[in-house]
Amino acid sequence: MQVPGPFEYDRATSVEQAIGLLERRGETARLIAGGHSLLPMMKLRLADVEYLIDINDLHDELGYVLVEPDLVRLGALTRHRELLESDELAAVLPIFRDAERVIADPVVRNRGTIGGSLCQADPSEDLSAVCSCLDAECVIRNGSGQRVVPMAKFHRGPYETAVGDGEMLVEVRIPLHPDSSSAFEKVERRAGDWAVVSAAAAVTLAGGLIADARVGFAAVGPHTVVLPAVSELLRDEPPGEQLYERAGALAAGHCEPSTDMRGTADYKRHLVQELTRRTLRRAVQRIVDGRS
Amino acid sequence: MQVTMTVNGAEVSREVEPRLLLVHFLRDELGLTGTHWGCDTSNCGACVVWMDDEPVKSCTVLAAMASGHEVRTVEGLAHEDGTLDAIQQGFMQCHGLQCGFCTPGMMMTTRALLDRNPHPNQAEIREAISGQICRCTGYATIVRSVQWAADHPDGAVPAAADEPAAPAESVTEPAAADATQPIPAGSAS
Ligand SMILES: Cc1cc2nc3c(=O)[nH]c(=O)nc-3n(C[C@H](O)[C@H](O)[C@H](O)COP(=O)(O)OP(=O)(O)OC[C@H]3O[C@@H](n4cnc5c(N)ncnc54)[C@H](O)[C@@H]3O)c2cc1C
Ligand code: FES
Ligand code: FES
């Protein structure tokens, strides 16, 4: 039987109050959102928590999908299921529905949140790949105000983020650009499992050329990475199969997968190559389809 | 700490340790052993109950987190007059269980599915239970059981019946014909 070690439990009644509690209790305090990463870690005694602050009562305040003309705002407590079911979100960022269909299973998706997923900073977290390729920004609140950290600086390493003691992630912001789209692909061993490899691509076209593109991955290295070399290769090139092929080969060479129970490093490199092609192809196709 | 929640319509209150998981609260504190406890790692789904009308894996929720919420377990599926819910009847009619270990979780998830989507297709049913493991049935009879319940939203078995009613004509495959032994009413829960 797996049970967490003893801890004190409190419920946050507002973001300010949660931050106040975090400040007072320092590094022995932890927030709990969906609990679907933290509780398993506490059961395995991989996380040592003395003071647990439940933020689920803040769902009214922090659970939202707001689509604005140039920006999408996602509240940190928005659950996987809400991201999956939002038609408004799927219309501007179809990558979320692609990913949420294959993140965990429907019952887990009823609880897990985007904030928890990003703050967990597990190298296999699918939403980290999604938010990285979309160039998202993370809004972190603390006692003296808030700061905005780009995804590229949010993950400091496996299980480590830019969120400090006495701080809390409150919102994820994703910029929207015209003539842009995105796509996600994942290979898993069985339904509901973590990725063997997953890939996320975001593309912007201008005048028939790729103006900007980013490809991010989960499960192929110490953190989910957007590879700048791939973005450089794609910039100002006309989209097409040959280009996707070259981008896939480059990505496979630049990632750092390791052999584990989900597959060998070679197999994962092969997947990186193939999924890079597929996600780029689909993102571009979506832009083209959206214009017609 | 004190936790107070509504379980199957009745308010319950207990003094518990904050680290107590909801599954153990239900089974050990309340004696509601219909909710099963399997993998302990949110993978098998044997522990699924509803929290505010949504299925959750109760091995990955603290009792403290459920405080103030409404919980429904398999014991709360049957109707007040004792009539089994259509989903329970479906599992009986279509042999949706063998050992029964996964069954409470399967029924809670698929009851929620039918509440949101009264006529799911096969793929939607399989997707709904994709986070739950059955080591016996091979899932085909579970899918049929849910289809049976979708086709019989009010059920078919009267409360006091000793024998299940004859399988209805709308069951697409001859599910009941595979059954070598009829399952007596009531043993499914
Ligand atoms: C069976 C199973 C399968 C899964 N499969 C997948 C999968 O295929 N792909 C995938 O990507 N994920 C998967 N997950 C993980 C799932 O997405 C989790 O829901 C997610 O990792 C964590 O979200 P949570 O809300 O449950 O976070 P929690 O467990 O509550 O928290 C995780 C961490 O984030 C911190 N935290 C939470 N919210 C905040 C905040 N607002 N500010 C600061 N810190 C915060 C917590 O203190 C904790 O350290 C799976 C999980 C399970 C149990
Ligand atoms: S015991 Fe909860 S999912 Fe297996
Ligand atoms: S009936 Fe035995 S595990 Fe499903």
PDB file of C-alpha atoms and ligand atoms in Angstrom, chain A residues 30-40 55 76 80 102-105 108 111-113 115-117 119-120 124-127 163 167-170 186 192-195, chain B residues 41-43 57, ligand 1:
ATOM      1  CA  ARG A  30       3.730  22.721  -1.892  1.00  0.00           C
ATOM      2  CA  LEU A  31       0.665  23.584  -3.899  1.00  0.00           C
ATOM      3  CA  ILE A  32      -1.568  20.767  -5.035  1.00  0.00           C
ATOM      4  CA  ALA A  33      -3.692  21.193  -8.165  1.00  0.00           C
ATOM      5  CA  GLY A  34      -5.010  18.024  -9.816  1.00  0.00           C
ATOM      6  CA  GLY A  35      -2.610  16.020  -7.671  1.00  0.00           C
ATOM      7  CA  HIS A  36      -2.033  13.510 -10.457  1.00  0.00           C
ATOM      8  CA  SER A  37       1.703  14.038 -10.479  1.00  0.00           C
ATOM      9  CA  LEU A  38       2.273  15.221  -6.930  1.00  0.00           C
ATOM     10  CA  LEU A  39       0.323  12.542  -5.050  1.00  0.00           C
ATOM     11  CA  PRO A  40       2.077   9.678  -6.875  1.00  0.00           C
ATOM     12  CA  ILE A  55      -5.733  25.296  -4.723  1.00  0.00           C
ATOM     13  CA  ALA A  76      -3.310  27.616 -14.444  1.00  0.00           C
ATOM     14  CA  HIS A  80      -7.028  18.742 -19.326  1.00  0.00           C
ATOM     15  CA  VAL A 102      -3.814  11.442 -26.014  1.00  0.00           C
ATOM     16  CA  ILE A 103      -2.684  12.844 -22.654  1.00  0.00           C
ATOM     17  CA  ALA A 104      -3.326  10.239 -19.973  1.00  0.00           C
ATOM     18  CA  ASP A 105      -6.935   8.951 -20.016  1.00  0.00           C
ATOM     19  CA  VAL A 108      -7.115  11.466 -15.234  1.00  0.00           C
ATOM     20  CA  ARG A 111      -8.333  16.267 -12.617  1.00  0.00           C
ATOM     21  CA  GLY A 112      -4.958  17.172 -14.122  1.00  0.00           C
ATOM     22  CA  THR A 113      -4.337  20.858 -14.894  1.00  0.00           C
ATOM     23  CA  GLY A 115      -0.462  24.569 -14.404  1.00  0.00           C
ATOM     24  CA  GLY A 116       0.394  21.291 -12.711  1.00  0.00           C
ATOM     25  CA  SER A 117       1.651  19.837 -15.980  1.00  0.00           C
ATOM     26  CA  CYS A 119       5.177  23.046 -13.035  1.00  0.00           C
ATOM     27  CA  GLN A 120       5.844  19.335 -12.790  1.00  0.00           C
ATOM     28  CA  SER A 124       7.795  13.600 -20.833  1.00  0.00           C
ATOM     29  CA  GLU A 125       5.013  16.121 -20.194  1.00  0.00           C
ATOM     30  CA  ASP A 126       3.156  16.611 -23.478  1.00  0.00           C
ATOM     31  CA  LEU A 127       1.818  20.087 -22.670  1.00  0.00           C
ATOM     32  CA  VAL A 163       8.641  29.283 -10.054  1.00  0.00           C
ATOM     33  CA  GLU A 167       5.390  31.990  -6.020  1.00  0.00           C
ATOM     34  CA  MET A 168       2.631  30.495  -8.079  1.00  0.00           C
ATOM     35  CA  LEU A 169       1.914  30.045 -11.769  1.00  0.00           C
ATOM     36  CA  VAL A 170      -1.405  31.737 -12.512  1.00  0.00           C
ATOM     37  CA  LYS A 186       2.497  11.200 -30.112  1.00  0.00           C
ATOM     38  CA  GLY A 192      -3.214   6.533 -21.883  1.00  0.00           C
ATOM     39  CA  ASP A 193       0.503   5.976 -21.502  1.00  0.00           C
ATOM     40  CA  TRP A 194       3.242   8.566 -21.436  1.00  0.00           C
ATOM     41  CA  ALA A 195       4.900   9.255 -24.770  1.00  0.00           C
TER      42      ALA A 195
ATOM     43  CA  THR B  41      -0.954   4.387  -9.225  1.00  0.00           C
ATOM     44  CA  SER B  42      -3.955   5.844 -11.115  1.00  0.00           C
ATOM     45  CA  ASN B  43      -3.561   3.314 -13.898  1.00  0.00           C
ATOM     46  CA  LYS B  57      -9.510   7.875  -9.529  1.00  0.00           C
TER      47      LYS B  57
HETATM   48  C1  LIG C   1      -1.965   7.541 -15.140  1.00  0.00           C
HETATM   49  C2  LIG C   1      -1.408   8.856 -15.580  1.00  0.00           C
HETATM   50  C3  LIG C   1      -1.057   9.044 -16.915  1.00  0.00           C
HETATM   51  C4  LIG C   1      -0.556  10.247 -17.347  1.00  0.00           C
HETATM   52  N1  LIG C   1      -0.231  10.385 -18.666  1.00  0.00           N
HETATM   53  C5  LIG C   1       0.253  11.553 -19.107  1.00  0.00           C
HETATM   54  C6  LIG C   1       0.601  11.725 -20.475  1.00  0.00           C
HETATM   55  O1  LIG C   1       0.428  10.833 -21.294  1.00  0.00           O
HETATM   56  N2  LIG C   1       1.110  12.918 -20.864  1.00  0.00           N
HETATM   57  C7  LIG C   1       1.276  13.949 -19.993  1.00  0.00           C
HETATM   58  O2  LIG C   1       1.729  15.000 -20.416  1.00  0.00           O
HETATM   59  N3  LIG C   1       0.937  13.830 -18.705  1.00  0.00           N
HETATM   60  C8  LIG C   1       0.435  12.664 -18.236  1.00  0.00           C
HETATM   61  N4  LIG C   1       0.099  12.536 -16.921  1.00  0.00           N
HETATM   62  C9  LIG C   1       0.296  13.676 -15.998  1.00  0.00           C
HETATM   63  C10 LIG C   1      -0.934  14.515 -15.940  1.00  0.00           C
HETATM   64  O3  LIG C   1      -0.983  15.330 -17.066  1.00  0.00           O
HETATM   65  C11 LIG C   1      -0.945  15.360 -14.662  1.00  0.00           C
HETATM   66  O4  LIG C   1      -2.220  15.823 -14.500  1.00  0.00           O
HETATM   67  C12 LIG C   1      -0.002  16.550 -14.689  1.00  0.00           C
HETATM   68  O5  LIG C   1       1.314  16.152 -14.817  1.00  0.00           O
HETATM   69  C13 LIG C   1       0.019  17.310 -13.405  1.00  0.00           C
HETATM   70  O6  LIG C   1      -1.081  18.133 -13.269  1.00  0.00           O
HETATM   71  P1  LIG C   1      -1.791  18.237 -11.867  1.00  0.00           P
HETATM   72  O7  LIG C   1      -2.748  19.369 -11.951  1.00  0.00           O
HETATM   73  O8  LIG C   1      -2.326  16.932 -11.481  1.00  0.00           O
HETATM   74  O9  LIG C   1      -0.571  18.689 -10.934  1.00  0.00           O
HETATM   75  P2  LIG C   1      -0.206  18.341  -9.427  1.00  0.00           P
HETATM   76  O10 LIG C   1       0.130  16.919  -9.289  1.00  0.00           O
HETATM   77  O11 LIG C   1      -1.232  18.902  -8.514  1.00  0.00           O
HETATM   78  O12 LIG C   1       1.111  19.234  -9.270  1.00  0.00           O
HETATM   79  C14 LIG C   1       2.297  18.930  -9.970  1.00  0.00           C
HETATM   80  C15 LIG C   1       3.400  19.893  -9.498  1.00  0.00           C
HETATM   81  O13 LIG C   1       3.096  21.223  -9.912  1.00  0.00           O
HETATM   82  C16 LIG C   1       2.989  22.097  -8.807  1.00  0.00           C
HETATM   83  N5  LIG C   1       1.909  23.021  -9.132  1.00  0.00           N
HETATM   84  C17 LIG C   1       0.643  22.703  -9.526  1.00  0.00           C
HETATM   85  N6  LIG C   1      -0.042  23.816  -9.842  1.00  0.00           N
HETATM   86  C18 LIG C   1       0.801  24.872  -9.642  1.00  0.00           C
HETATM   87  C19 LIG C   1       0.681  26.287  -9.819  1.00  0.00           C
HETATM   88  N7  LIG C   1      -0.455  26.839 -10.265  1.00  0.00           N
HETATM   89  N8  LIG C   1       1.751  27.057  -9.523  1.00  0.00           N
HETATM   90  C20 LIG C   1       2.914  26.509  -9.081  1.00  0.00           C
HETATM   91  N9  LIG C   1       3.080  25.170  -8.907  1.00  0.00           N
HETATM   92  C21 LIG C   1       2.049  24.369  -9.183  1.00  0.00           C
HETATM   93  C22 LIG C   1       2.754  21.210  -7.614  1.00  0.00           C
HETATM   94  O14 LIG C   1       3.221  21.811  -6.424  1.00  0.00           O
HETATM   95  C23 LIG C   1       3.541  19.986  -7.987  1.00  0.00           C
HETATM   96  O15 LIG C   1       4.884  20.186  -7.700  1.00  0.00           O
HETATM   97  C24 LIG C   1      -0.400  11.332 -16.446  1.00  0.00           C
HETATM   98  C25 LIG C   1      -0.752  11.160 -15.109  1.00  0.00           C
HETATM   99  C26 LIG C   1      -1.257   9.949 -14.670  1.00  0.00           C
HETATM  100  C27 LIG C   1      -1.632   9.816 -13.230  1.00  0.00           C
END
